[in-house]
mmCIF file of C-alpha atoms in Angstrom:
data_model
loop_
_atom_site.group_PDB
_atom_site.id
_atom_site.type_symbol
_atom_site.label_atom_id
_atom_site.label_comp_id
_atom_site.label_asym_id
_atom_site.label_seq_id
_atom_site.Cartn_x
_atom_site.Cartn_y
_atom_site.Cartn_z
ATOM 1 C CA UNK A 5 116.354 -37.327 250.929
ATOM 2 C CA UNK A 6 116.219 -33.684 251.783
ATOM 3 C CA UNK A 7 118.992 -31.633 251.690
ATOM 4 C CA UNK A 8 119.938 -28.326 254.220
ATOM 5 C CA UNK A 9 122.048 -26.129 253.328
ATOM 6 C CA UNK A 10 124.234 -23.258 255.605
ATOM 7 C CA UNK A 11 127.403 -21.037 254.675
ATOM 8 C CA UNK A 12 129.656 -19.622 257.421
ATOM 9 C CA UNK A 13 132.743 -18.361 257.229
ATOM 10 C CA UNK A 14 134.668 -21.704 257.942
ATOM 11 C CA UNK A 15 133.124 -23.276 254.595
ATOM 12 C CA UNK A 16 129.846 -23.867 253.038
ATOM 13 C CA UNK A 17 128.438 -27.366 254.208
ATOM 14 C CA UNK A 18 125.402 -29.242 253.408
ATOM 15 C CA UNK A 19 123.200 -30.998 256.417
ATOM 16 C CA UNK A 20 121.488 -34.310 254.747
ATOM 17 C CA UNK A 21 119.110 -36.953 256.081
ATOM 18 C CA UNK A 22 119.693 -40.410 255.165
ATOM 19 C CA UNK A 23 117.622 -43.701 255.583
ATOM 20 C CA UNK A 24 120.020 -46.031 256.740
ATOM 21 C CA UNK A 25 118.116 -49.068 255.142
ATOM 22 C CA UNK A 26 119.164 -46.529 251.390
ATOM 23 C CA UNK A 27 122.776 -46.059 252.171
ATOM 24 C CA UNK A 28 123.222 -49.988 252.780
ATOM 25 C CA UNK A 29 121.187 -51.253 249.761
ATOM 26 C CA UNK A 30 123.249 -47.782 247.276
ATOM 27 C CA UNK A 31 126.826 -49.464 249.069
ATOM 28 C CA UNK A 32 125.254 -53.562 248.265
ATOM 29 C CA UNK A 33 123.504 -52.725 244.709
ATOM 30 C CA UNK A 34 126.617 -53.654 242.679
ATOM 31 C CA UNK A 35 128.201 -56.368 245.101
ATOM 32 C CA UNK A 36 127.299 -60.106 243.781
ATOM 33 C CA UNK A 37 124.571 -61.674 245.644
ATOM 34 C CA UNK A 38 125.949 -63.211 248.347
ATOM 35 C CA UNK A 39 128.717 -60.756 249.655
ATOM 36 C CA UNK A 40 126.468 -59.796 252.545
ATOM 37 C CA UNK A 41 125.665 -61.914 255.204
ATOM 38 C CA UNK A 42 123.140 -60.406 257.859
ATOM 39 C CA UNK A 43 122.035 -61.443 260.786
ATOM 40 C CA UNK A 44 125.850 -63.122 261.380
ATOM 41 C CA UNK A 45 126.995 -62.574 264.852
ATOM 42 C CA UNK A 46 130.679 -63.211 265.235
ATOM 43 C CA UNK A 47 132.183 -65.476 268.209
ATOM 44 C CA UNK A 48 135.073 -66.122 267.795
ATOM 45 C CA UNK A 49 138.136 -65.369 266.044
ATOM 46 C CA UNK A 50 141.564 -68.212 265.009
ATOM 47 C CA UNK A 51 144.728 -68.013 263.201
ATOM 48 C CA UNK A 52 145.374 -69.862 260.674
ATOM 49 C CA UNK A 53 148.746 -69.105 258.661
ATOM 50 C CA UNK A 54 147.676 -65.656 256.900
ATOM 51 C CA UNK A 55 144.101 -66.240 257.592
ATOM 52 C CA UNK A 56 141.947 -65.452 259.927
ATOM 53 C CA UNK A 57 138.893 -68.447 260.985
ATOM 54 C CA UNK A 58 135.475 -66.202 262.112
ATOM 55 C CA UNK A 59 133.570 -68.697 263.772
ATOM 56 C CA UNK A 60 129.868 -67.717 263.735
ATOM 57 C CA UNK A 61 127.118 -67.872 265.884
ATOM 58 C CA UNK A 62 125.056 -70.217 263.770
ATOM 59 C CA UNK A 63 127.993 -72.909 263.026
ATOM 60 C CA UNK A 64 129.231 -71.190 260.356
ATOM 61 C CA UNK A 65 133.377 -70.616 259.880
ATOM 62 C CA UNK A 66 134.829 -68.037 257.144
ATOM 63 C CA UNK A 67 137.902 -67.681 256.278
ATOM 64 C CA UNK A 68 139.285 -64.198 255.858
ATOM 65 C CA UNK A 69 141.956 -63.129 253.693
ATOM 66 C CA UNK A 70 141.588 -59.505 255.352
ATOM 67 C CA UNK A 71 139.136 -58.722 258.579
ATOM 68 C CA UNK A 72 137.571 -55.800 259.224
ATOM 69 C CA UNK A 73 135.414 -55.279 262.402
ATOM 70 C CA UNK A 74 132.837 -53.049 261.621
ATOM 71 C CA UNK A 75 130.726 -55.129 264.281
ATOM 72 C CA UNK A 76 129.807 -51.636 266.384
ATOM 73 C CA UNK A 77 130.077 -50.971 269.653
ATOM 74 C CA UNK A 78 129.861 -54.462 271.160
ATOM 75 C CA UNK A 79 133.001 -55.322 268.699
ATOM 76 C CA UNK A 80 134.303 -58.836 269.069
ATOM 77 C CA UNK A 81 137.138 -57.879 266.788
ATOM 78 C CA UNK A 82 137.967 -54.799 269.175
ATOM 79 C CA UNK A 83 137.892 -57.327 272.204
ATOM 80 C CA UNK A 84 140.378 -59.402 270.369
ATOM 81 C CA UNK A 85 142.631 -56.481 269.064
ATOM 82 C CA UNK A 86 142.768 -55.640 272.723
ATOM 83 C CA UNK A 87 140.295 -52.560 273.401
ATOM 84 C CA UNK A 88 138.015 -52.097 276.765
ATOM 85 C CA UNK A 89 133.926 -52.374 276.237
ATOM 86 C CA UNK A 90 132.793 -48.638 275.401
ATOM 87 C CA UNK A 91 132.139 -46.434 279.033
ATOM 88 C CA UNK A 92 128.325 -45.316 279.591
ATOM 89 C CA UNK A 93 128.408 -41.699 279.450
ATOM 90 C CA UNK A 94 125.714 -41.421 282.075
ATOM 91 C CA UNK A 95 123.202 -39.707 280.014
ATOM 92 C CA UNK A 96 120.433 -41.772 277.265
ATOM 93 C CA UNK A 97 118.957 -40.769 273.985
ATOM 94 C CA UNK A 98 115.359 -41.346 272.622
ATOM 95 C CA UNK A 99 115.340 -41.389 268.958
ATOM 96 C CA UNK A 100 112.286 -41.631 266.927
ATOM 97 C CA UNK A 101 111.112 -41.161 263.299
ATOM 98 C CA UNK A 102 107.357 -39.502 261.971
ATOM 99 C CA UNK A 103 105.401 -40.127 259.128
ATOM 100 C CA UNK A 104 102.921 -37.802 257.341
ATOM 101 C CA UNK A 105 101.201 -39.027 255.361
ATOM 102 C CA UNK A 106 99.810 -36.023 253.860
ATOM 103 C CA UNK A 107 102.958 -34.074 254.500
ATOM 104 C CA UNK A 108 104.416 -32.325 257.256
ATOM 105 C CA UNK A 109 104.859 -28.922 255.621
ATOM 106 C CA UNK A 110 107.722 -27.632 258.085
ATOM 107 C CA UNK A 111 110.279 -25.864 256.842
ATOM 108 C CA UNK A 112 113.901 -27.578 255.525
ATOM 109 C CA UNK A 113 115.437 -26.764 258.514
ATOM 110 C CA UNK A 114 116.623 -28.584 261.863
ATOM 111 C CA UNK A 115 115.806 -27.472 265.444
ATOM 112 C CA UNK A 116 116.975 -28.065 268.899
ATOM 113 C CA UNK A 117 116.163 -26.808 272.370
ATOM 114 C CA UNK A 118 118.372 -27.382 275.504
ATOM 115 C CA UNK A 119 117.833 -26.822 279.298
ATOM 116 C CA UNK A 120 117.418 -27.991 282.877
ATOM 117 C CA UNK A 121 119.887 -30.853 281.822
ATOM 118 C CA UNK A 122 117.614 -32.021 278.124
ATOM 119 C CA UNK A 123 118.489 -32.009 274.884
ATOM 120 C CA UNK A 124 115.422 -32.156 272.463
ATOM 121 C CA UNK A 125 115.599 -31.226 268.617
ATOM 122 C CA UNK A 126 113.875 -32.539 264.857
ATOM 123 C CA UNK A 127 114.531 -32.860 261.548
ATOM 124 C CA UNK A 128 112.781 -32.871 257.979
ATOM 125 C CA UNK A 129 114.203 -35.950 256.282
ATOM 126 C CA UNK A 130 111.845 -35.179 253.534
ATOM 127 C CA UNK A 131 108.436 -34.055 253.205
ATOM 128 C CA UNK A 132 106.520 -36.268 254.275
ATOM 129 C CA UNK A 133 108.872 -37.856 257.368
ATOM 130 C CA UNK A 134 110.736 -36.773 260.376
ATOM 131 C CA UNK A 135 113.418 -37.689 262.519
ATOM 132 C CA UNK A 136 113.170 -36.482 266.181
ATOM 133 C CA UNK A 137 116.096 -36.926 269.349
ATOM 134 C CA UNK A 138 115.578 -36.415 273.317
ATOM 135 C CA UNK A 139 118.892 -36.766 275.778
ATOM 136 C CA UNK A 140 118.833 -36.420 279.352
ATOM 137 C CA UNK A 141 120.453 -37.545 282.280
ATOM 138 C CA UNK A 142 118.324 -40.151 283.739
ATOM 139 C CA UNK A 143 117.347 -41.626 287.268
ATOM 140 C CA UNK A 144 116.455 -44.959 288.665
ATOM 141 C CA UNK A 145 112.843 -44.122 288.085
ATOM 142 C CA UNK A 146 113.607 -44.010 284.304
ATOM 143 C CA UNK A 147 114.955 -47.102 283.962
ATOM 144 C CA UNK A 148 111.430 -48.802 283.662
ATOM 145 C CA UNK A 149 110.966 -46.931 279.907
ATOM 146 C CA UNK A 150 113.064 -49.674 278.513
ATOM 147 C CA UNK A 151 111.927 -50.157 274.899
ATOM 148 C CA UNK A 152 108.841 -49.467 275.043
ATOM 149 C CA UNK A 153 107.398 -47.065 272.475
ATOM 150 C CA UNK A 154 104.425 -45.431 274.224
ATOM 151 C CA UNK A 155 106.199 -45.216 277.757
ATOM 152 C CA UNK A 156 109.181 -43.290 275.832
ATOM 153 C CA UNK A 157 106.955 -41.019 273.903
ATOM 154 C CA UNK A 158 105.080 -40.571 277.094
ATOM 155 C CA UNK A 159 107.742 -39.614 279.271
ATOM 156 C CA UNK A 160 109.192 -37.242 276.423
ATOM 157 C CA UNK A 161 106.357 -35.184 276.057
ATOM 158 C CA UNK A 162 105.699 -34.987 279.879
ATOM 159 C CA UNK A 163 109.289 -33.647 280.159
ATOM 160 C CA UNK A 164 110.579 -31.355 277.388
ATOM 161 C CA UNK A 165 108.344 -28.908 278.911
ATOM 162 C CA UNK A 166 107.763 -25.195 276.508
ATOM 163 C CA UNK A 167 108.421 -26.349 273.089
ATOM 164 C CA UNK A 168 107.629 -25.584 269.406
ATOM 165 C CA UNK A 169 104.038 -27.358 268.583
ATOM 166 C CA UNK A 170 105.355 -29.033 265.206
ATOM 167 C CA UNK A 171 107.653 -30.506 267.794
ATOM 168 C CA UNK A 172 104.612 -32.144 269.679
ATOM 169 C CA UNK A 173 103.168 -33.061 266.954
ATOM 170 C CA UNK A 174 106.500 -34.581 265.482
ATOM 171 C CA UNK A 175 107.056 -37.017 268.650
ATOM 172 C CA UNK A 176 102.986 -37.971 268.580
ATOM 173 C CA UNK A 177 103.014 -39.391 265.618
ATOM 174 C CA UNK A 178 105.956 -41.197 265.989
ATOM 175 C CA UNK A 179 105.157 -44.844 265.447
ATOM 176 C CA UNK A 180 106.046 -47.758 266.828
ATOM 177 C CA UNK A 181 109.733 -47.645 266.319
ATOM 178 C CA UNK A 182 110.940 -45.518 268.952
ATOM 179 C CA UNK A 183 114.775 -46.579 270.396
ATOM 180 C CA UNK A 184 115.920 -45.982 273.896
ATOM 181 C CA UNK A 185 119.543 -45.983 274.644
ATOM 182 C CA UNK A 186 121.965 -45.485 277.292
ATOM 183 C CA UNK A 187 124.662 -43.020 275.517
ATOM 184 C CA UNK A 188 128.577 -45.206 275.171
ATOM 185 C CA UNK A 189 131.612 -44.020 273.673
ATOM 186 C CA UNK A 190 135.466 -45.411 273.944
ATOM 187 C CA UNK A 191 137.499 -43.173 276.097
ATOM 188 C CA UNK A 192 139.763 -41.026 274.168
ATOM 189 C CA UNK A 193 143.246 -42.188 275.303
ATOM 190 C CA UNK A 194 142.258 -45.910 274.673
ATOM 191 C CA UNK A 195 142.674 -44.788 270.859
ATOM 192 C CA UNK A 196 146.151 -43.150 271.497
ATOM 193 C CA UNK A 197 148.035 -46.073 272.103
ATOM 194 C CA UNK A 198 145.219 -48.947 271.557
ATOM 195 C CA UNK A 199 145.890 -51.528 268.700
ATOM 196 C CA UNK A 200 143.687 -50.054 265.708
ATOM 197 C CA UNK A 201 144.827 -53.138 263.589
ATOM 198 C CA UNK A 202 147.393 -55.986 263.808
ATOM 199 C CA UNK A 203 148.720 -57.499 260.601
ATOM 200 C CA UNK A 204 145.592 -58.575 258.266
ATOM 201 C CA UNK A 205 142.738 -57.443 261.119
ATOM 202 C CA UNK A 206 141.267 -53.766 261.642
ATOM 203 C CA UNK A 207 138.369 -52.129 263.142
ATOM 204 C CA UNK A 208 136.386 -49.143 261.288
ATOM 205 C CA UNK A 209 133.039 -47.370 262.276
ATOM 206 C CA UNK A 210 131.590 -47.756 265.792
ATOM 207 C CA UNK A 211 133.979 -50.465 266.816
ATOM 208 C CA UNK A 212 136.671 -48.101 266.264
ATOM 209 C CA UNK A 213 135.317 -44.953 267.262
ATOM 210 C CA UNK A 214 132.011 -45.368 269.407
ATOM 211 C CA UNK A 215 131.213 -41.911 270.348
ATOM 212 C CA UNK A 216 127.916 -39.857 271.986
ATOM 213 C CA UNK A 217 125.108 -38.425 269.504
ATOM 214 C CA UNK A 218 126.151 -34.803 270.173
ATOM 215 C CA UNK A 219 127.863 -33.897 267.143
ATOM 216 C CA UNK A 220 125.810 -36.068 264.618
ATOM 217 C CA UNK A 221 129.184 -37.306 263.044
ATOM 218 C CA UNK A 222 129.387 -40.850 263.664
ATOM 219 C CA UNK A 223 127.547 -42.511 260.386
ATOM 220 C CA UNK A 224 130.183 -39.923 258.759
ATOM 221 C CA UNK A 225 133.105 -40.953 260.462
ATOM 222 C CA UNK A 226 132.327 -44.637 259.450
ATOM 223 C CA UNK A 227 131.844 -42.974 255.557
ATOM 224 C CA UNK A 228 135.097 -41.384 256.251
ATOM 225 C CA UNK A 229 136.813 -44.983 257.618
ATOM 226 C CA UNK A 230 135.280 -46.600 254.475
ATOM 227 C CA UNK A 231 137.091 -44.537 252.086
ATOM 228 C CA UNK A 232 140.734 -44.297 253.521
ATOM 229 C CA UNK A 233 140.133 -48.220 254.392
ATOM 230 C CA UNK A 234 139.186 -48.607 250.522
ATOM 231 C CA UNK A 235 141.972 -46.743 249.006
ATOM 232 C CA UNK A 236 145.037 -48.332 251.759
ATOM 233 C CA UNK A 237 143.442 -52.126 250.753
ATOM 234 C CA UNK A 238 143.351 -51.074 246.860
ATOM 235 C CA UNK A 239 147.483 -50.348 247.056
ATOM 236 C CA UNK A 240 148.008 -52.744 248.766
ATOM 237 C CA UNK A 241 145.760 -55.419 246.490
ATOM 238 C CA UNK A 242 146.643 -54.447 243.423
ATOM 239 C CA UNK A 243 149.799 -55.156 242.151
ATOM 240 C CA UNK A 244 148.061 -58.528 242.084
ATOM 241 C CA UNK A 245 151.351 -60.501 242.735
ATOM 242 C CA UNK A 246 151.247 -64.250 243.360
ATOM 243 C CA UNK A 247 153.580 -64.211 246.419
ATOM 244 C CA UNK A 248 151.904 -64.746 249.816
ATOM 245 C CA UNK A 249 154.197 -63.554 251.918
ATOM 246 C CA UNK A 250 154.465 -59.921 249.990
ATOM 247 C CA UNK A 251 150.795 -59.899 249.573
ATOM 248 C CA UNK A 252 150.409 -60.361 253.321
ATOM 249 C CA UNK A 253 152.507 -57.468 254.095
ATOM 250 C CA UNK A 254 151.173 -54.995 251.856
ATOM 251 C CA UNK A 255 147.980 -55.387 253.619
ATOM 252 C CA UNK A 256 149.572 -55.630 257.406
ATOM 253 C CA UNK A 257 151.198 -51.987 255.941
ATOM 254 C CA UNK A 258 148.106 -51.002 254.195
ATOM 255 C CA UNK A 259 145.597 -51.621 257.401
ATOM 256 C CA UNK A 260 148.480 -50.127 260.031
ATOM 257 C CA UNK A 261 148.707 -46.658 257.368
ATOM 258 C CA UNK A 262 144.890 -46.767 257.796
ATOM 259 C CA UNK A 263 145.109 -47.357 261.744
ATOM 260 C CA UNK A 264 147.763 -43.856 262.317
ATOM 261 C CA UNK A 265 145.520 -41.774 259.942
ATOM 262 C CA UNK A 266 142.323 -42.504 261.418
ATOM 263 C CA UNK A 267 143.525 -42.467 265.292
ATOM 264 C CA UNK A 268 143.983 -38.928 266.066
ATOM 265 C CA UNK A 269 140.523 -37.870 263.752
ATOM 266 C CA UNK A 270 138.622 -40.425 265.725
ATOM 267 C CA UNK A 271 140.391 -39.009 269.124
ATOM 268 C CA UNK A 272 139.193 -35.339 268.386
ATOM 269 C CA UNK A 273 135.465 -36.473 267.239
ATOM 270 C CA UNK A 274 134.853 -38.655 270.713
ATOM 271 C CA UNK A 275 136.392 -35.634 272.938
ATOM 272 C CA UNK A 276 134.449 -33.372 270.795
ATOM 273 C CA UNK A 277 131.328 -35.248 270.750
ATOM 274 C CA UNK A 278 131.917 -35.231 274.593
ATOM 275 C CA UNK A 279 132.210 -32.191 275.965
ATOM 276 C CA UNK A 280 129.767 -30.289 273.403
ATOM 277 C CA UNK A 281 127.420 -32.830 275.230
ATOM 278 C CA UNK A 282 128.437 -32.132 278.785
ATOM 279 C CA UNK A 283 128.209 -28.427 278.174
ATOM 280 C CA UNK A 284 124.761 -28.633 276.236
ATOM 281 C CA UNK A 285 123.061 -30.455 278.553
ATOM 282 C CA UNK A 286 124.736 -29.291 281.994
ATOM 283 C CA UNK A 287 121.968 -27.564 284.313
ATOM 284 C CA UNK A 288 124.713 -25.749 286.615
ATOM 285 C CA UNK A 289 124.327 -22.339 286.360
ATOM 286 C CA UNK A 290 127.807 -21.485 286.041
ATOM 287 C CA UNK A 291 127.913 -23.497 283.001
ATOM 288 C CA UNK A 292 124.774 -22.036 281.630
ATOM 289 C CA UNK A 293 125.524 -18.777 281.996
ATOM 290 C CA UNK A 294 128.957 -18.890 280.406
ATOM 291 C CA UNK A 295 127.475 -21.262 277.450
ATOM 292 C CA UNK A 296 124.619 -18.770 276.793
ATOM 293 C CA UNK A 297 126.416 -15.786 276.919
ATOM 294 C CA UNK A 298 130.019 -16.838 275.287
ATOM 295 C CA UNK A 299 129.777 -20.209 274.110
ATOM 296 C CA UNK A 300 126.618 -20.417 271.362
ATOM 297 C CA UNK A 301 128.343 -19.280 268.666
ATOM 298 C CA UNK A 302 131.384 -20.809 269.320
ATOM 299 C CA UNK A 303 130.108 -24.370 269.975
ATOM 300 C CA UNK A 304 127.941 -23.835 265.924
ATOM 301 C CA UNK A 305 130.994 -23.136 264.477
ATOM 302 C CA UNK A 306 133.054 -25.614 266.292
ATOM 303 C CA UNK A 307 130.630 -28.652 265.081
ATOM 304 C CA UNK A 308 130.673 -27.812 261.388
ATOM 305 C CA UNK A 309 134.699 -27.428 261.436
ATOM 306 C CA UNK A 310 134.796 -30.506 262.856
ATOM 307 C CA UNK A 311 132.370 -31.951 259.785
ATOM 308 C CA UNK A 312 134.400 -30.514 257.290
ATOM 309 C CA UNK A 313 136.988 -33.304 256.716
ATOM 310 C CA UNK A 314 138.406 -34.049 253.363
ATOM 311 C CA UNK A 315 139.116 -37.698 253.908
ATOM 312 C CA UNK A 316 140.709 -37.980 250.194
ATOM 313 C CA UNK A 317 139.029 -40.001 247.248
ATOM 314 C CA UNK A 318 139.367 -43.668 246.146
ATOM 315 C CA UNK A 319 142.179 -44.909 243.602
ATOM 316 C CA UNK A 320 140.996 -45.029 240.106
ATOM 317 C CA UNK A 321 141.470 -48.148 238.410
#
């Protein structure tokens, strides 16, 4: 993992790259084998008493003493909490990922290049890969990249126009896993008066707070969920009390606590996440000049204040 550091005046603040195959296998490694269940697409969910029945796609029914949708932004547990499918922002991101196998030797630093309505920009994750994003606004014609590797690498390099060659060079070796995506997030106000848990259910990470790539926050806002989420379940859990009923009730409290402090955060990051986007990528020349001119600075500073969010630590037991 590399590691890029910056100081401004709002704070000193570190920019990492992380694997996310690493972060899940650091969060499972001291879980007994078992906890996790991939590959387990919810369908369904039932009362039962306290519980909650998750019916599964392959037959399979849990029962849940607490349920947390972390199911992203296709959330069945959203649906049934009572939240609208995610809007399309009418733009779509190209994400891909380098290997070198004898090295890259860039320096630790991350790029990015905007204009005539593109976003384009790399990153050292260490030294010998690369992560590497496109955004645009895309027409009918564009619709026929799909998922296909070559046609997306293709029709990146054809567009970004006068770049950086280490860029080039980033996006041609790209292998074979290269994701095209049309950009969704939940619309801001949903979150304002929207259901973020009822009694012993919640939602946390891209089923709570889908937003667009723009800010480069959202595996950190799902970090952020998992810690407040950790530390509301953990007083509510353990007094370890045999009564039901109270037991039930300090997690409907916990998981509502977690629900207010997590629903104006999550309100700022989409809006934010939004309209840096907009503004980056917007080709009228109104827009451009004022962004060049005033907003540069302003928009840096605005993304790492937004980053800097002490979200608390976890009880000690």
């Amino acid at each position: 993992m590399l590691t890029i550091s910056c100081c401004l005046l709002i704070g000193y603040h570190e920019v990492r790259c992380m694997k996310r195959k690493e972060l899940v296998e650091a969060l499972s490694g001291d879980l007994p084998n078992g906890t996790i269940r991939f590959s387990s697409k919810l369908v369904s969910i039932q009362e039962s008493g306290h519980l909650k029945l998750l019916h599964l796609a392959d037959g399979t029914t849990i029962k849940a003493k607490v349920l947390i949708g972390c199911d992203g932004v296709n959330s069945v547990v959203a649906k049934w909490l009572g939240f609208g499918k995610p809007a399309y922002a009418r733009r779509s991101s190209i994400r891909g990922y380098a290997h070198f196998e004898s090295g890259h030797g860039f320096v630790h630093k991350g790029f990015q290049f905007h204009g005539n309505g593109i976003r384009v920009g790399y990153n050292p994750c260490d030294e010998q890969t690369c992560y590497w994003f496109f955004t645009w606004t895309p027409s009918n014609e564009d619709k026929v990249i799909g998922n296909d590797p070559e046609k997306a690498k293709e029709f990146v390099l054809s567009t970004i126009g006068n770049v950086p060659d280490q860029l080039l060079d980033v996006i041609a070796k790209t292998g074979p896993r290269t994701y095209a995506s049309p950009m969704r997030f939940r619309y801001p106000w949903e979150l304002l008066w929207g259901n973020i848990s009822k009694d012993n259910v919640c939602i946390a990470g891209d089923a709570l707070h889908p937003m667009t790539s723009d800010v480069g926050q959202g595996a950190n806002m799902a970090l952020e969920d998992g810690v407040i989420l950790a530390r509301r379940l953990a007083e509510a859990l353990l007094p370890r009390k045999a009564d039901e009923e109270g037991e039930f009730e300090r997690i409907r409290s916990g998981l509502s606590k977690f629900g207010e402090e997590r629903r104006w955060r999550s309100f700022v990051m989409i809006t934010t996440a939004y309209v840096i986007g907009y503004i980056q990528q917007s080709n009228w020349w109104v827009m451009k000049f004022v962004k060049d001119k005033f907003l540069s600075p302003v928009l840096g500073k605005l993304l790492l204040s937004r980053a800097d969010f002490d979200c608390g630590e976890l009880i000690k037991i």
